[in-house]
Amino acid sequence: MISFKDALQNVLNHSQDFGNESVELTKSHGRILAETIMADRDFPPFDRSTKDGIAIRFDDINGQNQSFSIAGVAQAGSPQLILDDETSCIEVMTGAIVPQNADTVIMYEHTSSNGEAFTINESVKKGQNIHYQASDVSKGEVLLEPGIKITAAEIGVLATVGKAIVSVKKLPKVAVISTGNELVDVDKTPLPFQIRKSNSHSLVSLLENENIQGDIHHLVDEPSAIKQRLELLIQEYDVLLLSGGVSKGKYDFLPEAFDSLGVEKVFHKVLQRPGKPFWFGKHPKHNTTVFSFPGNPVSTFVNYHLYFKPWLNKTLGTDTSQFAVFLDDSYSNDTDLTLFVGVELKLKAGNLLAKTISSTGSGDLLALAKADGFVQLLPKEEVSKGSLVPFIPTRNNGVV
Ligand code: AMP
Ligand code: MG
């Protein structure tokens, strides 16, 4: 059996590039940018007024009670006006081009007017209230690098440089496959010996966070039916995310089915808890990557975050962020396994503390709803209260 560290490395070694595709700007949210975005013009593209007021030439100010007659009004969205008289001003609106020959803007609040001329009532600094051309960035400067996740802030940048169509990393086509005769659909009332399928729904909603629409399939515990369905799914999908059927049970038929269908095993079983019976492999001909998680809901959920998410990030050319939190309890791992313990995060005096959640084990699906993530404890590791431990976030709250 291999260690968690080796298992993860093996999974990452099997990341693959699915190439790029062009999508409409409005569909690019959450996708990974696949092109370099440069400023198509200076920002701002002209000297713009940052206030509603009047534009004058600073050197034309020569004393108190001086009045400047109104020579015109510069509106945002209109071509540049010319200030051609030292006794005049031009009214300028926020976002308008500062008139030619003017170099200073005085906000209305610092002036008084009789309707024909303005008097300045406050001291003035040369160049005030002007956002100069190219003072943010110059034409041709790199604004966004490939590999970043497009969020609302990037959408604004893309829009402003005119990217109606954006090149993004292509996402894999993913099948979410549950296995087991005990499983019934969500809208059914289970018989006493049955349970409702939950893993497929958790996985599909996790994939939604990645903008991947997972297709749900189900396999009954019958070897020839499993092989028949899997053969087609291997051809149709880039990734299979399975749950159940890979442990030591009499009805855990998946490893044998993968083998007979030519999916090459990279490893089976990892020294970790939960999620130990994880099977990972790849079909060399169809390039299908197979993540076959043990069926216990917590095992499936944890393994998705431990393996699939970093694999996807690497595949899309982005990094997997590493987090650490302070543990609010002491914890002693006296096993040879890497443990992943569900925690709830709490803010205490400005520090993020992780409190372990009591759970009955990997079947305790309901404890998952309390967890903000999992902390990682190495084999035989003793962690005292207040220690910094690696943290795997499992809520998609935009920060962690
Ligand atoms: P298995 O790995 O197939 O032995 O399943 C382990 C446990 O997880 C069993 O109690 C199953 O009933 C349960 N289980 C398997 N698949 C699912 C699923 N899709 N949703 C909820 N529980 C499941
Ligand atoms: Mg099963």
Coordinates of C-alpha atoms and ligand atoms in Angstrom, one line a residue:
M1 CA 0.0 0.0 0.0
I2 CA 1.3 3.4 -0.8
S3 CA 1.5 6.6 1.3
F4 CA -0.8 9.5 0.8
K5 CA 2.1 11.6 -0.4
D6 CA 3.0 9.0 -3.1
A7 CA -0.6 8.5 -4.1
L8 CA -1.1 12.2 -4.7
Q9 CA 2.1 12.5 -6.6
N10 CA 1.0 9.6 -8.8
V11 CA -2.3 11.2 -9.5
L12 CA -0.7 14.5 -10.3
N13 CA 1.7 12.7 -12.7
H14 CA -1.4 11.7 -14.7
S15 CA -2.7 15.2 -15.2
Q16 CA -3.3 16.0 -18.9
D17 CA -3.9 19.1 -21.0
F18 CA -7.3 19.1 -22.7
G19 CA -6.4 22.2 -24.7
N20 CA -8.2 25.5 -25.0
E21 CA -11.6 26.7 -26.2
S22 CA -13.2 30.1 -27.0
V23 CA -16.2 31.2 -24.9
E24 CA -18.3 34.3 -24.7
L25 CA -17.2 36.7 -22.0
T26 CA -20.5 36.2 -20.2
K27 CA -19.8 32.5 -20.0
S28 CA -16.2 32.8 -18.9
H29 CA -16.9 33.2 -15.1
G30 CA -15.0 30.6 -13.1
R31 CA -13.0 29.4 -16.1
I32 CA -9.2 29.4 -16.3
L33 CA -7.8 32.0 -18.6
A34 CA -5.8 30.5 -21.5
E35 CA -4.4 33.7 -23.1
T36 CA -2.4 36.8 -22.1
I37 CA -4.6 39.8 -21.8
M38 CA -2.9 43.1 -22.7
A39 CA -4.2 46.7 -22.6
D40 CA -5.6 47.5 -26.0
R41 CA -5.1 51.2 -25.3
D42 CA -3.9 53.5 -22.6
F43 CA -5.8 53.5 -19.3
P44 CA -7.3 56.0 -19.0
P45 CA -7.2 56.5 -22.8
F46 CA -7.2 60.4 -22.3
D47 CA -6.7 62.9 -19.5
R48 CA -10.1 62.6 -17.8
S49 CA -11.7 64.8 -15.3
T50 CA -12.4 63.1 -12.0
K51 CA -14.9 65.8 -10.8
D52 CA -17.9 67.8 -12.1
G53 CA -16.6 71.4 -12.2
I54 CA -14.6 73.8 -14.4
A55 CA -11.4 73.4 -16.3
I56 CA -8.9 76.2 -16.5
R57 CA -5.3 76.8 -17.2
F58 CA -3.5 77.1 -13.8
D59 CA -1.2 79.9 -14.9
D60 CA -4.3 82.0 -15.8
I61 CA -5.1 82.4 -12.1
N62 CA -3.9 85.8 -11.1
G63 CA -5.8 86.9 -8.0
Q64 CA -8.8 86.8 -5.8
N65 CA -12.4 87.4 -7.0
Q66 CA -11.2 86.7 -10.6
S67 CA -14.0 85.4 -12.7
F68 CA -13.8 83.0 -15.6
S69 CA -16.5 83.2 -18.2
I70 CA -18.1 80.0 -19.4
A71 CA -16.8 79.1 -22.8
G72 CA -18.5 75.7 -23.1
V73 CA -19.5 72.4 -21.5
A74 CA -17.4 69.2 -21.9
Q75 CA -19.6 66.2 -21.5
A76 CA -18.4 62.6 -20.9
G77 CA -18.6 60.9 -24.2
S78 CA -18.0 64.0 -26.3
P79 CA -14.8 64.9 -28.3
Q80 CA -12.3 67.2 -26.7
L81 CA -13.1 70.9 -26.5
I82 CA -10.5 73.7 -26.7
L83 CA -10.0 76.4 -24.1
D84 CA -8.7 79.3 -26.1
D85 CA -9.0 82.2 -23.8
E86 CA -7.2 82.9 -20.5
T87 CA -10.3 84.7 -19.1
S88 CA -12.6 81.7 -19.8
C89 CA -13.2 78.2 -18.3
I90 CA -15.0 75.2 -19.7
E91 CA -17.4 73.2 -17.5
V92 CA -16.3 69.6 -17.4
M93 CA -18.1 66.5 -16.2
T94 CA -16.6 63.5 -14.5
G95 CA -15.2 61.2 -17.2
A96 CA -15.0 64.0 -19.9
I97 CA -11.8 64.7 -21.7
V98 CA -10.0 67.7 -20.1
P99 CA -10.1 70.5 -22.8
Q100 CA -7.0 71.3 -24.8
N101 CA -5.0 74.1 -23.1
A102 CA -6.6 73.4 -19.7
D103 CA -4.5 71.7 -17.0
T104 CA -6.5 71.9 -13.8
V105 CA -10.1 71.1 -12.7
I106 CA -11.9 72.8 -9.9
M107 CA -15.0 71.0 -8.5
Y108 CA -18.3 73.0 -8.5
E109 CA -18.3 72.9 -4.7
H110 CA -15.2 75.1 -4.7
T111 CA -16.6 77.7 -7.0
S112 CA -19.6 80.1 -7.2
S113 CA -21.3 81.2 -10.4
N114 CA -23.7 83.8 -11.6
G115 CA -24.7 81.7 -14.6
E116 CA -22.2 83.3 -17.0
A117 CA -18.9 83.1 -15.1
F118 CA -17.3 81.2 -12.3
T119 CA -15.3 82.5 -9.3
I120 CA -12.9 80.2 -7.5
N121 CA -13.3 80.1 -3.7
E122 CA -10.7 77.7 -2.6
S123 CA -6.9 77.3 -3.1
V124 CA -6.1 75.4 -6.2
K125 CA -3.2 73.0 -7.0
K126 CA -1.9 72.7 -10.6
G127 CA -3.1 69.5 -12.2
Q128 CA -5.7 68.7 -9.6
N129 CA -8.7 66.4 -10.3
I130 CA -7.2 65.0 -13.5
H131 CA -6.7 61.3 -14.1
Y132 CA -3.9 61.4 -16.6
Q133 CA -3.8 59.3 -19.8
A134 CA -1.9 56.0 -19.2
S135 CA -1.5 56.7 -15.5
D136 CA -3.0 53.3 -14.7
V137 CA -1.4 51.3 -17.5
S138 CA -0.1 51.9 -21.0
K139 CA -1.2 50.3 -24.2
G140 CA 0.4 46.9 -24.6
E141 CA 1.0 46.2 -20.9
V142 CA 0.1 42.8 -19.6
L143 CA -3.1 42.9 -17.5
L144 CA -3.9 39.2 -16.9
E145 CA -1.7 36.2 -17.3
P146 CA -2.9 32.7 -18.4
G147 CA -3.7 30.3 -15.6
I148 CA -5.8 32.6 -13.4
K149 CA -9.4 31.9 -12.5
I150 CA -11.8 34.4 -14.1
T151 CA -13.9 36.0 -11.4
A152 CA -16.0 39.2 -11.5
A153 CA -13.0 41.4 -11.2
E154 CA -11.3 39.8 -14.2
I155 CA -14.6 39.9 -16.2
G156 CA -14.4 43.7 -15.7
V157 CA -10.9 43.8 -17.1
L158 CA -11.7 41.6 -20.0
A159 CA -14.7 43.7 -20.9
T160 CA -12.8 46.9 -20.7
V161 CA -10.2 45.7 -23.2
G162 CA -12.9 44.5 -25.6
K163 CA -12.6 40.7 -25.1
A164 CA -16.1 39.6 -26.2
I165 CA -14.7 36.1 -26.7
V166 CA -12.2 34.7 -24.3
S167 CA -9.8 31.8 -24.6
V168 CA -10.1 29.5 -21.6
K169 CA -8.8 26.0 -20.7
K170 CA -11.1 23.3 -21.9
L171 CA -12.7 21.2 -19.1
P172 CA -12.8 17.4 -19.1
K173 CA -16.0 15.6 -19.7
V174 CA -16.8 13.8 -16.4
A175 CA -19.1 10.9 -15.6
V176 CA -20.2 10.6 -11.9
I177 CA -21.0 6.9 -11.3
S178 CA -22.5 5.4 -8.2
T179 CA -22.5 1.7 -7.6
G180 CA -24.5 -0.6 -5.3
N181 CA -27.8 -2.5 -5.2
E182 CA -28.8 -0.8 -2.0
L183 CA -29.0 2.6 -3.6
V184 CA -32.3 4.3 -4.7
D185 CA -33.0 7.7 -6.2
V186 CA -33.5 10.8 -4.1
D187 CA -37.2 11.0 -4.8
K188 CA -37.8 7.4 -3.8
T189 CA -38.7 6.1 -0.3
P190 CA -36.0 3.5 0.5
L191 CA -37.1 0.1 1.8
P192 CA -35.6 -0.8 5.2
F193 CA -32.5 -2.3 3.6
Q194 CA -31.9 0.5 1.0
I195 CA -30.5 4.0 1.2
R196 CA -30.7 7.0 -1.1
K197 CA -27.9 7.8 -3.4
S198 CA -26.0 10.8 -2.0
N199 CA -22.5 10.6 -3.4
S200 CA -23.5 11.3 -7.0
H201 CA -25.2 14.5 -5.9
S202 CA -22.4 15.7 -3.7
L203 CA -19.9 15.0 -6.5
V204 CA -22.1 16.8 -9.2
S205 CA -22.4 19.8 -7.0
L206 CA -18.6 19.8 -6.3
L207 CA -18.0 19.7 -10.0
E208 CA -20.4 22.6 -10.5
N209 CA -17.9 24.7 -8.5
E210 CA -15.5 24.0 -11.3
N211 CA -18.0 24.7 -14.0
I212 CA -18.0 21.1 -15.0
Q213 CA -21.4 19.5 -15.6
G214 CA -21.0 15.9 -14.4
D215 CA -23.4 13.3 -15.9
I216 CA -24.9 10.9 -13.4
H217 CA -24.8 7.1 -14.0
H218 CA -25.5 4.1 -11.8
L219 CA -24.1 0.6 -11.9
V220 CA -25.8 -2.3 -10.2
D221 CA -23.5 -4.9 -8.4
E222 CA -23.4 -7.4 -11.3
P223 CA -20.1 -8.0 -13.0
S224 CA -21.2 -8.4 -16.6
A225 CA -23.6 -5.4 -16.4
I226 CA -20.8 -3.3 -14.9
K227 CA -18.4 -4.2 -17.6
Q228 CA -20.9 -3.5 -20.4
R229 CA -21.7 0.0 -19.1
L230 CA -18.1 0.9 -18.1
E231 CA -16.8 0.0 -21.6
L232 CA -19.1 2.6 -23.1
L233 CA -18.4 5.2 -20.4
I234 CA -14.6 4.8 -20.8
Q235 CA -15.0 5.7 -24.5
E236 CA -17.4 8.6 -23.9
Y237 CA -15.8 10.4 -21.0
D238 CA -12.4 11.9 -20.1
V239 CA -12.8 11.2 -16.4
L240 CA -14.8 8.7 -14.5
L241 CA -15.6 9.5 -10.8
L242 CA -16.9 6.4 -9.2
S243 CA -18.0 5.7 -5.7
G244 CA -18.3 2.3 -4.1
G245 CA -17.4 -1.2 -5.2
V246 CA -13.6 -1.0 -4.7
S247 CA -13.2 -2.4 -1.3
K248 CA -12.7 -6.0 -0.2
G249 CA -16.4 -6.9 -0.2
K250 CA -17.9 -9.8 -2.1
Y251 CA -19.7 -7.4 -4.4
D252 CA -16.9 -5.0 -5.0
F253 CA -16.4 -5.8 -8.7
L254 CA -14.8 -2.6 -10.0
P255 CA -11.1 -3.5 -9.8
E256 CA -11.6 -6.7 -11.8
A257 CA -13.8 -4.9 -14.3
F258 CA -11.3 -2.1 -14.9
D259 CA -8.6 -4.7 -15.4
S260 CA -10.6 -6.6 -17.9
L261 CA -11.5 -3.4 -19.8
G262 CA -7.8 -2.4 -20.1
V263 CA -7.8 0.4 -17.5
E264 CA -4.3 0.4 -16.2
K265 CA -4.1 0.5 -12.4
V266 CA -1.7 3.1 -11.1
F267 CA -2.5 2.2 -7.4
H268 CA -5.2 0.6 -5.3
K269 CA -5.4 1.5 -1.6
V270 CA -3.7 4.3 0.2
L271 CA -2.4 4.5 3.8
Q272 CA -5.0 7.1 4.7
R273 CA -8.3 7.4 6.6
P274 CA -10.9 8.0 5.4
G275 CA -10.7 6.9 1.8
K276 CA -8.3 4.0 2.1
P277 CA -9.6 1.7 -0.7
F278 CA -9.2 4.4 -3.4
W279 CA -8.4 2.9 -6.9
F280 CA -6.8 5.1 -9.5
G281 CA -6.0 4.2 -13.1
K282 CA -5.9 5.3 -16.7
H283 CA -7.1 3.8 -19.9
P284 CA -4.1 4.2 -22.2
K285 CA -6.0 4.0 -25.5
H286 CA -9.0 6.2 -24.7
N287 CA -7.0 8.4 -22.3
T288 CA -9.7 8.1 -19.7
T289 CA -8.7 8.8 -16.1
V290 CA -10.5 6.7 -13.5
F291 CA -10.9 7.9 -9.9
S292 CA -12.7 5.1 -8.1
F293 CA -13.5 6.2 -4.6
P294 CA -14.7 4.0 -1.8
G295 CA -18.5 4.4 -1.4
N296 CA -18.6 5.8 2.2
P297 CA -19.8 9.3 1.7
V298 CA -17.1 10.9 3.7
S299 CA -14.4 8.9 1.9
T300 CA -15.8 9.9 -1.5
F301 CA -16.0 13.5 -0.4
V302 CA -12.5 13.7 1.1
N303 CA -10.9 11.9 -1.8
Y304 CA -12.5 14.2 -4.3
H305 CA -10.7 17.1 -2.5
L306 CA -7.5 15.3 -1.9
Y307 CA -7.0 13.9 -5.4
F308 CA -9.5 15.0 -8.1
K309 CA -9.3 18.7 -7.3
P310 CA -5.4 19.0 -7.4
W311 CA -5.5 16.8 -10.5
L312 CA -8.0 19.1 -12.2
N313 CA -6.0 22.2 -11.1
K314 CA -2.8 20.8 -12.6
T315 CA -4.7 19.7 -15.7
L316 CA -5.9 23.3 -16.1
G317 CA -2.6 24.8 -15.4
T318 CA -3.4 26.4 -12.0
D319 CA -1.9 25.9 -8.6
T320 CA -3.6 24.1 -5.7
S321 CA -3.4 26.5 -2.8
Q322 CA -1.9 25.1 0.4
F323 CA -3.5 26.2 3.6
A324 CA -2.7 25.7 7.3
V325 CA -4.8 26.4 10.4
F326 CA -4.2 26.4 14.1
L327 CA -5.8 23.3 15.7
D328 CA -8.0 24.1 18.7
D329 CA -7.6 20.6 20.2
S330 CA -4.8 18.2 20.7
Y331 CA -4.8 15.2 18.5
S332 CA -2.8 12.1 18.5
N333 CA -2.5 9.9 15.4
D334 CA -1.3 6.5 16.7
T335 CA -1.9 4.8 13.3
D336 CA 0.3 4.3 10.3
L337 CA -2.2 6.2 8.2
T338 CA -2.4 9.8 7.2
L339 CA -5.6 11.0 8.8
F340 CA -8.0 13.6 7.6
V341 CA -10.1 14.9 10.4
G342 CA -13.2 17.1 9.7
V343 CA -12.9 20.5 11.4
E344 CA -15.0 23.6 11.8
L345 CA -13.3 26.9 11.5
K346 CA -13.8 29.6 14.1
L347 CA -12.3 33.1 14.3
K348 CA -10.8 33.7 17.8
A349 CA -9.0 37.0 18.4
G350 CA -8.3 37.4 14.7
N351 CA -6.9 33.9 14.3
L352 CA -8.6 31.1 12.4
L353 CA -8.8 28.1 14.6
A354 CA -9.9 24.6 13.6
K355 CA -12.0 22.6 16.0
T356 CA -12.4 18.9 15.3
I357 CA -15.9 17.6 14.7
S358 CA -17.0 14.5 16.4
S359 CA -17.9 11.9 13.8
T360 CA -18.7 8.2 14.0
G361 CA -16.4 7.6 11.0
S362 CA -16.4 7.5 7.2
G363 CA -20.1 6.6 7.0
D364 CA -21.0 9.7 9.0
L365 CA -22.4 11.7 6.1
L366 CA -24.2 14.1 8.3
A367 CA -21.1 15.3 10.1
L368 CA -19.9 16.5 6.7
A369 CA -22.4 19.3 6.7
K370 CA -20.7 20.8 9.8
A371 CA -17.2 20.7 8.4
D372 CA -15.4 23.6 6.7
G373 CA -12.6 21.2 5.7
F374 CA -10.2 18.6 6.9
V375 CA -6.9 18.8 8.7
Q376 CA -4.2 16.4 7.8
L377 CA -2.3 14.5 10.4
L378 CA 0.8 12.4 9.5
P379 CA 1.2 8.8 10.6
K380 CA 2.1 8.6 14.3
E381 CA 1.9 12.4 14.5
E382 CA 1.0 14.0 17.8
V383 CA -0.4 17.5 17.5
S384 CA -0.7 19.7 20.5
K385 CA -3.4 22.3 20.8
G386 CA -2.5 25.5 19.0
S387 CA -0.2 23.8 16.4
L388 CA -0.3 24.8 12.8
V389 CA -1.6 21.9 10.6
P390 CA -2.3 21.5 6.9
F391 CA -5.9 22.3 6.0
I392 CA -8.0 21.1 3.0
P393 CA -10.9 23.4 2.6
T394 CA -14.1 21.8 1.4
R395 CA -16.4 24.8 1.2
N396 CA -16.4 27.0 -1.9
N397 CA -16.6 30.3 -0.2
G398 CA -14.3 32.1 -2.6
V399 CA -11.5 32.6 -0.1
V400 CA -10.3 29.2 0.8
Ligands
AMP1 P1 -18.8 0.3 -0.9 O1 -17.6 1.1 -1.0 O2 -19.5 0.0 -2.1 O3 -18.6 -1.0 -0.1 O4 -19.8 1.2 0.0 C1 -19.5 1.6 1.3 C2 -20.7 2.2 2.0 O5 -21.0 3.4 1.3 C3 -21.9 1.4 2.0 O6 -22.5 1.5 3.2 C4 -22.7 1.9 0.9 O7 -24.1 1.7 1.0 C5 -22.4 3.4 0.9 N1 -22.5 4.0 -0.4 C6 -22.0 3.5 -1.6 N2 -22.3 4.4 -2.6 C7 -23.1 5.3 -2.1 C8 -23.7 6.5 -2.6 N3 -23.7 6.8 -3.9 N4 -24.4 7.3 -1.8 C9 -24.5 7.0 -0.5 N5 -23.9 6.0 0.1 C10 -23.2 5.1 -0.7
MG2 MG -21.1 -1.2 -2.8

